[in-house]
PDB file of C-alpha atoms in Angstrom:
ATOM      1  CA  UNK K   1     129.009  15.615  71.816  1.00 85.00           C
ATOM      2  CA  UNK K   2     129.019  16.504  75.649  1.00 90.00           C
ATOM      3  CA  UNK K   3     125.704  14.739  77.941  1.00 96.00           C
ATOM      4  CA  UNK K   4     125.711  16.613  81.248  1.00 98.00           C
ATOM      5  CA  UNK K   5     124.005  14.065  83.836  1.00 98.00           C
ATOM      6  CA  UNK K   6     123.562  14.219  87.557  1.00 98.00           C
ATOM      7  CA  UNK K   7     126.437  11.456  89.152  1.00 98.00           C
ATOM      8  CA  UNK K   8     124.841   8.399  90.898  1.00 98.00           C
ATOM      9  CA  UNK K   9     126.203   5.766  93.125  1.00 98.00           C
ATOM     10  CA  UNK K  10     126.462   3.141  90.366  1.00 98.00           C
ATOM     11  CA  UNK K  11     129.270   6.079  88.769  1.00 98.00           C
ATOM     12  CA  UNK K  12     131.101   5.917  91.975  1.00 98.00           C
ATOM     13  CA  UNK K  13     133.578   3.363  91.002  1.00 98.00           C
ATOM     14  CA  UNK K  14     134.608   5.186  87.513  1.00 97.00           C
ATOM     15  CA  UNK K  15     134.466   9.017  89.257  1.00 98.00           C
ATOM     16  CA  UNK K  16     137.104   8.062  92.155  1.00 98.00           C
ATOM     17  CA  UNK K  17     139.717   6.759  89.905  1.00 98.00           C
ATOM     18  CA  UNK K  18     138.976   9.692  87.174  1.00 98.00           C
ATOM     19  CA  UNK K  19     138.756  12.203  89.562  1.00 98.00           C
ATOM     20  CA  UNK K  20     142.325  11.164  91.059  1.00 98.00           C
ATOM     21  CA  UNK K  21     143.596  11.028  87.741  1.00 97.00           C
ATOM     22  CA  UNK K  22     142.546  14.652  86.955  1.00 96.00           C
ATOM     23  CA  UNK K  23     144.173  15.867  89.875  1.00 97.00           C
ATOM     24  CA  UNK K  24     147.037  14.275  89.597  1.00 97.00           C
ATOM     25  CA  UNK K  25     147.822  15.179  86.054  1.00 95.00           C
ATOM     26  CA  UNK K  26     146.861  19.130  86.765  1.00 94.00           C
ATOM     27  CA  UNK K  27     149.156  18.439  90.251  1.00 96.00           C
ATOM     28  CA  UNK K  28     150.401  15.702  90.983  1.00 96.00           C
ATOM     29  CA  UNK K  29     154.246  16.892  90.078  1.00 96.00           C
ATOM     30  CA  UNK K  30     154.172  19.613  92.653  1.00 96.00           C
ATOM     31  CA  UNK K  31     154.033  17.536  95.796  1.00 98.00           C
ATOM     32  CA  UNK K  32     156.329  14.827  97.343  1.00 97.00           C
ATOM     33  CA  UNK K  33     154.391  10.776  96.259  1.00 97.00           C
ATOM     34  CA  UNK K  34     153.448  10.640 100.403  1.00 98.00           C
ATOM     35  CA  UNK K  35     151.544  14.071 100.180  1.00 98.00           C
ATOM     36  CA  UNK K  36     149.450  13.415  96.919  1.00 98.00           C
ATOM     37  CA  UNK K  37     149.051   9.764  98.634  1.00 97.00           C
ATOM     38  CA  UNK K  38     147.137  11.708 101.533  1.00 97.00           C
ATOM     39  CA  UNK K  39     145.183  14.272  99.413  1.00 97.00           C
ATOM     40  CA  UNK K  40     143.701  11.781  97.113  1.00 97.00           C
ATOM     41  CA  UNK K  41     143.031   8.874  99.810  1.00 97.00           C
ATOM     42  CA  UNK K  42     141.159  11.644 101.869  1.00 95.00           C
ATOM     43  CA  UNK K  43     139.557  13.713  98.895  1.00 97.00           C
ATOM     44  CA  UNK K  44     139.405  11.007  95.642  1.00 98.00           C
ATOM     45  CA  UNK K  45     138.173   8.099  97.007  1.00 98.00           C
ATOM     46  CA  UNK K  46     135.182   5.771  96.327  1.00 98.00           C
ATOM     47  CA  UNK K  47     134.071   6.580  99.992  1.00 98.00           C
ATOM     48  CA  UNK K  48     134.373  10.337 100.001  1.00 98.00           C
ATOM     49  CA  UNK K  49     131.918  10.401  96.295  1.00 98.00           C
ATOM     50  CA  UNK K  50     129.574   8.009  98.239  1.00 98.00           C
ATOM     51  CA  UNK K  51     130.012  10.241 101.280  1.00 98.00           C
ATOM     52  CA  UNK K  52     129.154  13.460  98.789  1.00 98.00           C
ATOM     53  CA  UNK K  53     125.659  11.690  96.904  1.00 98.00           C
ATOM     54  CA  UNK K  54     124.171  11.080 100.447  1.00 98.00           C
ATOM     55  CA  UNK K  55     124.127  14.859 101.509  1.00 97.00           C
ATOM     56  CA  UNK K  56     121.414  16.716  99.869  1.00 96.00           C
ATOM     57  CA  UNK K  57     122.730  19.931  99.396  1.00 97.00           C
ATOM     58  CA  UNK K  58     125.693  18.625  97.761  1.00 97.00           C
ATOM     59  CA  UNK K  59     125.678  17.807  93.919  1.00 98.00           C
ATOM     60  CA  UNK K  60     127.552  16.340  91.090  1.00 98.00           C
ATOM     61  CA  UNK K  61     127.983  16.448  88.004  1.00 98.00           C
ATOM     62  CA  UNK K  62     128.869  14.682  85.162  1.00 98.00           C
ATOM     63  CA  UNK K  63     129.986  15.428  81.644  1.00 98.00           C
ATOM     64  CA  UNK K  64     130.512  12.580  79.330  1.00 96.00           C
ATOM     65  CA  UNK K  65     131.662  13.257  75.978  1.00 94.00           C
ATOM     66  CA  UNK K  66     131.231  10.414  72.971  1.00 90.00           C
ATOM     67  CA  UNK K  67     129.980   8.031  75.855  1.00 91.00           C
ATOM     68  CA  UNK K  68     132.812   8.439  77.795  1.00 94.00           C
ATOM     69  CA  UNK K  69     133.589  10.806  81.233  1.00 96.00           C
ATOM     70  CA  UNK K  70     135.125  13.452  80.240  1.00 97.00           C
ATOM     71  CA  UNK K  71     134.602  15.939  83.441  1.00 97.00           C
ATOM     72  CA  UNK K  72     133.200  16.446  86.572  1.00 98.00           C
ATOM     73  CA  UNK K  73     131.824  19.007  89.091  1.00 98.00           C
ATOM     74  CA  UNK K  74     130.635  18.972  92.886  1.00 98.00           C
ATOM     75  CA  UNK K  75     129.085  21.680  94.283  1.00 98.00           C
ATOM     76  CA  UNK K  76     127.964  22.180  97.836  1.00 98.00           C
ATOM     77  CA  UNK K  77     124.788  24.724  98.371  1.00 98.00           C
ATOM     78  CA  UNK K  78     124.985  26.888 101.299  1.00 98.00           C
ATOM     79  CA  UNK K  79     128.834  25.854 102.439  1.00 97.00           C
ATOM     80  CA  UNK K  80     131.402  29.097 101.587  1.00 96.00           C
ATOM     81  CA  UNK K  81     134.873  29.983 102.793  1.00 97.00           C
ATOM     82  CA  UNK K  82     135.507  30.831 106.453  1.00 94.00           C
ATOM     83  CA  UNK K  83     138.244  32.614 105.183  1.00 94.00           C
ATOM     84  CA  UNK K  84     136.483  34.925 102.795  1.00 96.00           C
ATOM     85  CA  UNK K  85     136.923  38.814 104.340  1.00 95.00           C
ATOM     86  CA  UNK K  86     133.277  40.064 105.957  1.00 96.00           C
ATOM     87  CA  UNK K  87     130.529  40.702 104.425  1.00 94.00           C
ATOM     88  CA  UNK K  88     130.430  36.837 103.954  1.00 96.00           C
ATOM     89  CA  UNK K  89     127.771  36.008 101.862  1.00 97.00           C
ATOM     90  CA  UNK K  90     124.627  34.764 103.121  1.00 98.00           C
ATOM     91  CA  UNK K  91     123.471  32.025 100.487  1.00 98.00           C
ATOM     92  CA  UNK K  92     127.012  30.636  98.762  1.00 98.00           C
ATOM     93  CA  UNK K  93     127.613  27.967  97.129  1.00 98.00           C
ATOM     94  CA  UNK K  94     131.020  26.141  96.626  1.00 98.00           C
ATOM     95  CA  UNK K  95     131.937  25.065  93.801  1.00 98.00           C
ATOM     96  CA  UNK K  96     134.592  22.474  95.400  1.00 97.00           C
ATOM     97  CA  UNK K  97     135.818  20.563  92.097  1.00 98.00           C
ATOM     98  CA  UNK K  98     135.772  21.233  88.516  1.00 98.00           C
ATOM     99  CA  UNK K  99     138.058  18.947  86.692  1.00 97.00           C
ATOM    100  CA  UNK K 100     138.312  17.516  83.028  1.00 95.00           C
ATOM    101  CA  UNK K 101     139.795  14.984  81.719  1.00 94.00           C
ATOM    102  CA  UNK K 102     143.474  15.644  79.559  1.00 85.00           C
ATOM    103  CA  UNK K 103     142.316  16.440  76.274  1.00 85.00           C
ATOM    104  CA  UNK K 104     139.025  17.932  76.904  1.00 85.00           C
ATOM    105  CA  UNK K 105     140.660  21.240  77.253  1.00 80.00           C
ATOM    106  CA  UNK K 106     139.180  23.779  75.011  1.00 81.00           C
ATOM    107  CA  UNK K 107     136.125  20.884  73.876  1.00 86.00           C
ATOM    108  CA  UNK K 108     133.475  22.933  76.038  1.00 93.00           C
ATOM    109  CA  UNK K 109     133.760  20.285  78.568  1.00 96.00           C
ATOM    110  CA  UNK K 110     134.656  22.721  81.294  1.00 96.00           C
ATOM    111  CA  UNK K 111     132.431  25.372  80.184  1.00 97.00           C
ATOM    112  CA  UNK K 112     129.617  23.459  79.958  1.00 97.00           C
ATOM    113  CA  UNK K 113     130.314  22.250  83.921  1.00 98.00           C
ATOM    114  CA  UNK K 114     130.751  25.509  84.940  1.00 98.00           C
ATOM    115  CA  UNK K 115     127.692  26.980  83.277  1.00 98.00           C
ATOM    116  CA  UNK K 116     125.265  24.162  85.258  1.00 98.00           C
ATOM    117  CA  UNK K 117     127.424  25.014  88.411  1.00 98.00           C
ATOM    118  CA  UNK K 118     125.951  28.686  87.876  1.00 98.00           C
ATOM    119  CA  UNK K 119     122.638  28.056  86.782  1.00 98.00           C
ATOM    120  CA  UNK K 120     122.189  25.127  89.900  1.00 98.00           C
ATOM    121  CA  UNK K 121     123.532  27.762  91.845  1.00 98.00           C
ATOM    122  CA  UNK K 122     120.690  30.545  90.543  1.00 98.00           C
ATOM    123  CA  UNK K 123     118.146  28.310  90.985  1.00 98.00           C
ATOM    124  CA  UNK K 124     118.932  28.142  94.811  1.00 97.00           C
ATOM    125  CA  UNK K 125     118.642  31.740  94.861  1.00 98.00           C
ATOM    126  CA  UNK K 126     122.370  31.466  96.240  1.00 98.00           C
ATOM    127  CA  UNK K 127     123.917  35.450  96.298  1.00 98.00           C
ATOM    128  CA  UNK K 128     127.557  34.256  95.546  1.00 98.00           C
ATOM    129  CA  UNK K 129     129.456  31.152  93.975  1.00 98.00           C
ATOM    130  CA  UNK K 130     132.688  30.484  95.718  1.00 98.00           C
ATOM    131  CA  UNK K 131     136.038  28.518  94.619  1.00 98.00           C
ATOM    132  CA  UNK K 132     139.776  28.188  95.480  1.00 98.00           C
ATOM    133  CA  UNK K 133     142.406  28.309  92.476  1.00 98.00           C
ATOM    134  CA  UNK K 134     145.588  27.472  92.402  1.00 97.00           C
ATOM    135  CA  UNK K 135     147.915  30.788  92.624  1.00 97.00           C
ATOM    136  CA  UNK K 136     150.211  29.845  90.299  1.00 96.00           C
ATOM    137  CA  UNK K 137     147.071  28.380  87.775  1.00 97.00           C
ATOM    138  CA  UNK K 138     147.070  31.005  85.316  1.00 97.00           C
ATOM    139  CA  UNK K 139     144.790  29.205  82.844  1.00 94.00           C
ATOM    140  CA  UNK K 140     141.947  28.080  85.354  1.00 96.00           C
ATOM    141  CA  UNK K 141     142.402  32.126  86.789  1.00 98.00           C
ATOM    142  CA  UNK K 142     141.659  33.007  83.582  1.00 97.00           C
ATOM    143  CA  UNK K 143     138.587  30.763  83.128  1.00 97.00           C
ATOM    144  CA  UNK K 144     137.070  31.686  86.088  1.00 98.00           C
ATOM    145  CA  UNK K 145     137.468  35.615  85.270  1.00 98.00           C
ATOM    146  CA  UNK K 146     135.672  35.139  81.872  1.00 98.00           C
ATOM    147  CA  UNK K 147     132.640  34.004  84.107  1.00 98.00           C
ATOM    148  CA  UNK K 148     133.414  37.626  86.376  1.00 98.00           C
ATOM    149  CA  UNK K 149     134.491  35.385  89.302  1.00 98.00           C
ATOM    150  CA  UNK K 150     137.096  37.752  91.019  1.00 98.00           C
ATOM    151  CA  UNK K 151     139.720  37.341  94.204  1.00 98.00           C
ATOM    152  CA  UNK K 152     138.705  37.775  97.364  1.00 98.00           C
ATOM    153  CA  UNK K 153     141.278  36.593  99.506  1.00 98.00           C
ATOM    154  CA  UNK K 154     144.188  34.635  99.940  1.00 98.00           C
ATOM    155  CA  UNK K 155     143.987  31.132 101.533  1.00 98.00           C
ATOM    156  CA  UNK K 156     145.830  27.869 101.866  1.00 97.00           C
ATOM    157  CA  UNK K 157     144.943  24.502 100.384  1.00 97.00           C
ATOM    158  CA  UNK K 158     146.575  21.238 101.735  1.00 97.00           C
ATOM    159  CA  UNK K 159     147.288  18.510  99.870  1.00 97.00           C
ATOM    160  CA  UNK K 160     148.960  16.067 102.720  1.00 96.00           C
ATOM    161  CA  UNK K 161     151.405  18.140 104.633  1.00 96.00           C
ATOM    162  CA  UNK K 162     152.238  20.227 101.933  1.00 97.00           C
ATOM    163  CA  UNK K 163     150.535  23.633 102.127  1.00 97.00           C
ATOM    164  CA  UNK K 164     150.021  25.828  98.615  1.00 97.00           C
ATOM    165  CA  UNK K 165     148.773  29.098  97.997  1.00 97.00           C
ATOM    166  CA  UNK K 166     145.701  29.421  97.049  1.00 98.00           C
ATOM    167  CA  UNK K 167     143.438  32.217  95.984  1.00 98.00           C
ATOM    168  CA  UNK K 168     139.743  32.360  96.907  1.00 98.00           C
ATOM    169  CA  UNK K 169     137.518  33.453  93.655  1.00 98.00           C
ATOM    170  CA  UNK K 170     133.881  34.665  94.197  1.00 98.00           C
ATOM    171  CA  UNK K 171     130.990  34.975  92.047  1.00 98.00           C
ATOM    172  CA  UNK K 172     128.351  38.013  92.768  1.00 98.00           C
ATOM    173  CA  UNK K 173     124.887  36.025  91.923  1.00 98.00           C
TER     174      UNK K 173
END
């Protein structure tokens, strides 16, 4: 059974190390051991989840399946993509991470993430729900187009000095 539950400091310790371990099994093969080093001790570390639970508009969540963590999602209300062609929307939200663990895939885990990503994202009255996806991620493309999100634009994501393609996914609220 999945629990979804708001993350608090006290999961801190067991969301850095998960969270590193998510991307790094969906990832970590594509980039040279001194790049992922400096992605995920800049972007999955103890500090940067503290960092996230102190600003208000920012928000995770966790889903724990059977008692254990089985996924995760932060989203940031009112923060968007520079990059994303005019009109830019006036009240996004980014949906910054959505990861599960190996083995959840197909359990709901990421479904049920996504759908309180939305729904926070509603109840803010936000008019669009922005994310970045991996180009060459055909499954999470497809994910994200069952929910209607659709491309916008190309953009680059860096993970250390290694720069990928990326395309930027939007969400009409």
């Amino acid at each position: 059974m999945t629990v979804l539950r708001r993350a608090g400091l006290a999961d801190v310790p067991v969301l850095a190390p998960f969270a590193a371990e998510a991307f790094t099994a969906a990832f970590g093969h594509l980039y040279r051991p001194e790049d992922l080093a400096l992605f995920l001790g800049e972007w999955r570390t103890k500090k940067a989840y503290r960092d996230a639970l102190a600003i208000p508009a920012r928000r995770i969540q966790l889903a724990e399946v059977d008692g254990r963590l089985g996924g995760y999602a932060v989203i940031a209300l009112g923060e968007g993509f520079e990059e994303r062609p005019q009109p830019h929307p006036a009240r996004p939200v980014l949906l910054s991470q959505l990861y599960c663990a190996a083995g959840m895939t197909g359990r709901g885990v990421g479904a049920a993430l996504m759908d309180w990503a939305i729904a926070e994202a509603r109840g803010w009255r936000a008019d669009a729900m922005q994310l970045s996806v991996f180009s060459e991620n055909f499954g999470a493309q497809r994910f994200y187009q069952r929910y209607g999100f659709r491309k916008v634009a190309d953009i680059d994501f860096w993970v250390g000095n290694h720069r990928d393609d990326e395309f930027l996914y939007e969400l009409r609220l």
